[in-house]
PDB file of C-alpha atoms in Angstrom:
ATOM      1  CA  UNK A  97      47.329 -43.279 -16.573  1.00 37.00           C
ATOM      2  CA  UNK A  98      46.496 -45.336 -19.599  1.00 41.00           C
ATOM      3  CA  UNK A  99      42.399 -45.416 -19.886  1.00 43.00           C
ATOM      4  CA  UNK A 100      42.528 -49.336 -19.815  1.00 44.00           C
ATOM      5  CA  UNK A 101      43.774 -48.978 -16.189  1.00 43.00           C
ATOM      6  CA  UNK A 102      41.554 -46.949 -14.998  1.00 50.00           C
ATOM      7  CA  UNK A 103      38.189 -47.913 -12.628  1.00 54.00           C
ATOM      8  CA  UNK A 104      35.441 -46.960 -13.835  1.00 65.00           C
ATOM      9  CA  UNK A 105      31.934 -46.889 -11.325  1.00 82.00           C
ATOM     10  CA  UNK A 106      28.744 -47.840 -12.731  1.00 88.00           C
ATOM     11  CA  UNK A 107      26.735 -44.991 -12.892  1.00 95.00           C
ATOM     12  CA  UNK A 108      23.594 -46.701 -12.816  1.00 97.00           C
ATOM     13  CA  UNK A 109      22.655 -49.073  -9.897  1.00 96.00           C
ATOM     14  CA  UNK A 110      20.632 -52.277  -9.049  1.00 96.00           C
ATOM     15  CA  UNK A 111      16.590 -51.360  -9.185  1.00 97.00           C
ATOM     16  CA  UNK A 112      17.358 -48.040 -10.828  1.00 97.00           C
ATOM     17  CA  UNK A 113      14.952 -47.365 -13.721  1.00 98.00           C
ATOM     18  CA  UNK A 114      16.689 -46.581 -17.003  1.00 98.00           C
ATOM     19  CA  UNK A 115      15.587 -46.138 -20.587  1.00 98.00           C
ATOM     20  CA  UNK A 116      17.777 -46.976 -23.635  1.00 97.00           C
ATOM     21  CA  UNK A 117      19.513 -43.781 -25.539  1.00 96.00           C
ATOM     22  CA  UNK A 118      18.499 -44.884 -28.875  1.00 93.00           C
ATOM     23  CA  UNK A 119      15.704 -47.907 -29.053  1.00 94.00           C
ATOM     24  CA  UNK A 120      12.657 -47.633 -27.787  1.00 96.00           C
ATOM     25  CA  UNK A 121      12.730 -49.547 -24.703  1.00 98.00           C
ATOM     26  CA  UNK A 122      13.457 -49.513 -20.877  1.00 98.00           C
ATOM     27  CA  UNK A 123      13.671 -51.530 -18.244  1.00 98.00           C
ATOM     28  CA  UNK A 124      15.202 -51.904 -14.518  1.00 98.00           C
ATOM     29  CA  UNK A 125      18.695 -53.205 -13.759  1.00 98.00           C
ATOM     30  CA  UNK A 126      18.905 -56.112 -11.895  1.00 97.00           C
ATOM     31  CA  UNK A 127      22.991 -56.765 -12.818  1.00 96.00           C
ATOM     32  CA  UNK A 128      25.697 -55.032 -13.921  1.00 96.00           C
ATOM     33  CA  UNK A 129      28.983 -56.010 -15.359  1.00 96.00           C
ATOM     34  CA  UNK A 130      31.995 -53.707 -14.596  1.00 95.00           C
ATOM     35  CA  UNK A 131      32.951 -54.580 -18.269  1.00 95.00           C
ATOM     36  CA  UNK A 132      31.743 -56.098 -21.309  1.00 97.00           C
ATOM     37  CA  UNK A 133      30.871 -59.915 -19.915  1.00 96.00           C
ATOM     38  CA  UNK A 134      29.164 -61.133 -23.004  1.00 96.00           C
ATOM     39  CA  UNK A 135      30.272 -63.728 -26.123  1.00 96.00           C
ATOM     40  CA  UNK A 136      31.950 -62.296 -28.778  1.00 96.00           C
ATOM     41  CA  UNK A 137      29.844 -63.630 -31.559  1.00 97.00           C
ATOM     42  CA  UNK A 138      27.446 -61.106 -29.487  1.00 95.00           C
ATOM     43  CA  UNK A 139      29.437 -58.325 -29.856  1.00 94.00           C
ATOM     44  CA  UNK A 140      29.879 -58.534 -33.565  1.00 95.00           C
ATOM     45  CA  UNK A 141      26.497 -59.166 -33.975  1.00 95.00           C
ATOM     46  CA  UNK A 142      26.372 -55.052 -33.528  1.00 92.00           C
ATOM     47  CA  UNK A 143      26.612 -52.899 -36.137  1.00 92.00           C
ATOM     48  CA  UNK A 144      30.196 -51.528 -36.079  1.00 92.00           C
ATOM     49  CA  UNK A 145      29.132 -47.800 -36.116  1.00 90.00           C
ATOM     50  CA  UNK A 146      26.831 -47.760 -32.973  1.00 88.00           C
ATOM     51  CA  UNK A 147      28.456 -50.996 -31.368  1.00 92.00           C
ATOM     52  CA  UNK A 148      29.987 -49.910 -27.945  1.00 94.00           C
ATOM     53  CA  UNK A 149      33.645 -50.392 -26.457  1.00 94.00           C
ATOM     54  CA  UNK A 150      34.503 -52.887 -23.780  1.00 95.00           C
ATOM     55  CA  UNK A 151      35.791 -51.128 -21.285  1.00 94.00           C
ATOM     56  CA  UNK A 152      31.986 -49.794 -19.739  1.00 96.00           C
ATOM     57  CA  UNK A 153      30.066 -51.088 -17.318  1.00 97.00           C
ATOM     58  CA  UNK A 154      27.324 -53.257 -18.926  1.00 97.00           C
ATOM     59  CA  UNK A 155      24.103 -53.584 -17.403  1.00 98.00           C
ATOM     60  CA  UNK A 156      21.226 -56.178 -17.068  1.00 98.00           C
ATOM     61  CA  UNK A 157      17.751 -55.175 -17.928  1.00 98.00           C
ATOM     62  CA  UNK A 158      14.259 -56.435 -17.066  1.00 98.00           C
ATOM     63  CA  UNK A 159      13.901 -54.616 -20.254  1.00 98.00           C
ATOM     64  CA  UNK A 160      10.146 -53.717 -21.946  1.00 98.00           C
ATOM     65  CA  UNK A 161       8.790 -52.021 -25.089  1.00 97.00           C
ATOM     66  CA  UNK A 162       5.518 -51.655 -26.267  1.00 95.00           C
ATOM     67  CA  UNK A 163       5.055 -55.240 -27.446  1.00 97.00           C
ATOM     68  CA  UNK A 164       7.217 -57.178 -25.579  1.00 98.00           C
ATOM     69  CA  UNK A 165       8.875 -58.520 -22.174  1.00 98.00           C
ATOM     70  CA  UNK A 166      12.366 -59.610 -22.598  1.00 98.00           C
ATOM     71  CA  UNK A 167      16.152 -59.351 -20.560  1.00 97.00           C
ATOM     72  CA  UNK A 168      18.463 -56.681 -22.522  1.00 97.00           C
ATOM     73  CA  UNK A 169      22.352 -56.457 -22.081  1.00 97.00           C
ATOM     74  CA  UNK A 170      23.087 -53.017 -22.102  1.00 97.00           C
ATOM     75  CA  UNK A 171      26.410 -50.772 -22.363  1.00 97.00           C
ATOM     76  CA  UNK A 172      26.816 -47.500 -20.111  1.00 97.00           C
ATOM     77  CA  UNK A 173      27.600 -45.248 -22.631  1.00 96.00           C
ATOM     78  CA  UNK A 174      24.398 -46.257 -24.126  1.00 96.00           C
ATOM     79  CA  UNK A 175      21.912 -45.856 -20.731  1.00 98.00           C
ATOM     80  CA  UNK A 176      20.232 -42.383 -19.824  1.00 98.00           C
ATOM     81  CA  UNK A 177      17.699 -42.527 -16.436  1.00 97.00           C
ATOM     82  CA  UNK A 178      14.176 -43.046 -17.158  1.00 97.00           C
ATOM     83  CA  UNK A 179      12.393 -39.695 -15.540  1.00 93.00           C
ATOM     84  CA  UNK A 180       8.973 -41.060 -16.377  1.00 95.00           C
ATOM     85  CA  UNK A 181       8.287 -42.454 -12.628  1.00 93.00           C
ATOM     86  CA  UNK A 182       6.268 -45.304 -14.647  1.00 96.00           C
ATOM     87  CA  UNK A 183       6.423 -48.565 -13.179  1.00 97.00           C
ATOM     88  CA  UNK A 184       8.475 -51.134 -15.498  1.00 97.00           C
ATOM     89  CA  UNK A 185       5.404 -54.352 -16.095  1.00 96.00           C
ATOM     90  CA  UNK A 186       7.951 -56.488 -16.742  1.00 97.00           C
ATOM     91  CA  UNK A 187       6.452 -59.912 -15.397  1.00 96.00           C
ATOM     92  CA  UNK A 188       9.860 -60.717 -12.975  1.00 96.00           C
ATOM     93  CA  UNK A 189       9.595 -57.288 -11.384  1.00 96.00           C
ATOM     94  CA  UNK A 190       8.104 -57.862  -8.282  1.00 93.00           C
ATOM     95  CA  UNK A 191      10.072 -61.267  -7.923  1.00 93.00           C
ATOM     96  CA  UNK A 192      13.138 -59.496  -7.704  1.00 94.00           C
ATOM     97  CA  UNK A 193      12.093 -55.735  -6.538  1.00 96.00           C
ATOM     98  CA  UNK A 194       9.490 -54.042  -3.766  1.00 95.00           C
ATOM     99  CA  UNK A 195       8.111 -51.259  -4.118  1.00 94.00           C
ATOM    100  CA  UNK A 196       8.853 -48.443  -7.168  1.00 96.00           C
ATOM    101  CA  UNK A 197      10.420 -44.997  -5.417  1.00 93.00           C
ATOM    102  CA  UNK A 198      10.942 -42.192  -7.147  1.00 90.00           C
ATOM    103  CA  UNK A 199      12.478 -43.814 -10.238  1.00 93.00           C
ATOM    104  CA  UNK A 200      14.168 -47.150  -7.824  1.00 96.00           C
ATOM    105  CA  UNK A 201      12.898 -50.247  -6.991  1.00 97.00           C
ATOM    106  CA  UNK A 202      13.955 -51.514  -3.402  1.00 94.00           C
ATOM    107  CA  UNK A 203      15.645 -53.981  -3.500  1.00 88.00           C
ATOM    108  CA  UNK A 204      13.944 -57.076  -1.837  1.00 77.00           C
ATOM    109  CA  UNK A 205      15.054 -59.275   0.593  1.00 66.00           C
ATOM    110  CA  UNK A 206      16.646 -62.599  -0.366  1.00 59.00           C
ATOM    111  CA  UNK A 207      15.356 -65.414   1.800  1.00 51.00           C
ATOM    112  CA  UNK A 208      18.357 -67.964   2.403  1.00 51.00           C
ATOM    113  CA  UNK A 209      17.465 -71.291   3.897  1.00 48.00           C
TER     114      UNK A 209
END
């Protein structure tokens, strides 16, 4: 079967806490693409040797680093599970997630009218 074919899961999931591979931030995901969902200019924008392929999940981050609150857009390949059991202080957290369990936010109820 030709890899373009095949499914891939996402191997990290909604509320999960995750760190990035590389840079020096991490954050929680709140979304995740099953591929690349972004513009293109985006994509180019990364430096050809480290910029990721397509055909990943892509995930979205209530990302954080040490001076800063900000969403990050994310591939798979470049993800590893944050082990710290730190809370992430991004400010949208807690409109979004309960409580912080053993590396996963719950996910919180939606309240439809």
């Amino acid at each position: 079967m030709a890899h373009s074919l095949m499914h891939r899961e996402a191997k990290f999931c909604i509320g999960q806490v995750v760190r990035h591979r590389i840079h020096p931030f991490r954050g929680v995901v709140f979304d995740v693409d099953p591929e690349f969902a972004n513009t293109e200019e985006w994509w180019q924008a990364i430096p050809e040797e480290s910029r990721p392929v397509k055909d990943q999940p892509f995930y979205h981050l209530l990302a954080e680093n040490e001076t800063s609150y900000y969403h990050a857009y994310v591939s798979e390949q470049n993800l590893l599970p944050d082990e710290t059991g730190d809370p992430v202080e991004h400010p949208q957290v807690h409109e979004l997630f309960g409580e912080l369990d053993g590396g996963q936010y719950e996910i919180a109820s939606i309240q439809t009218h």
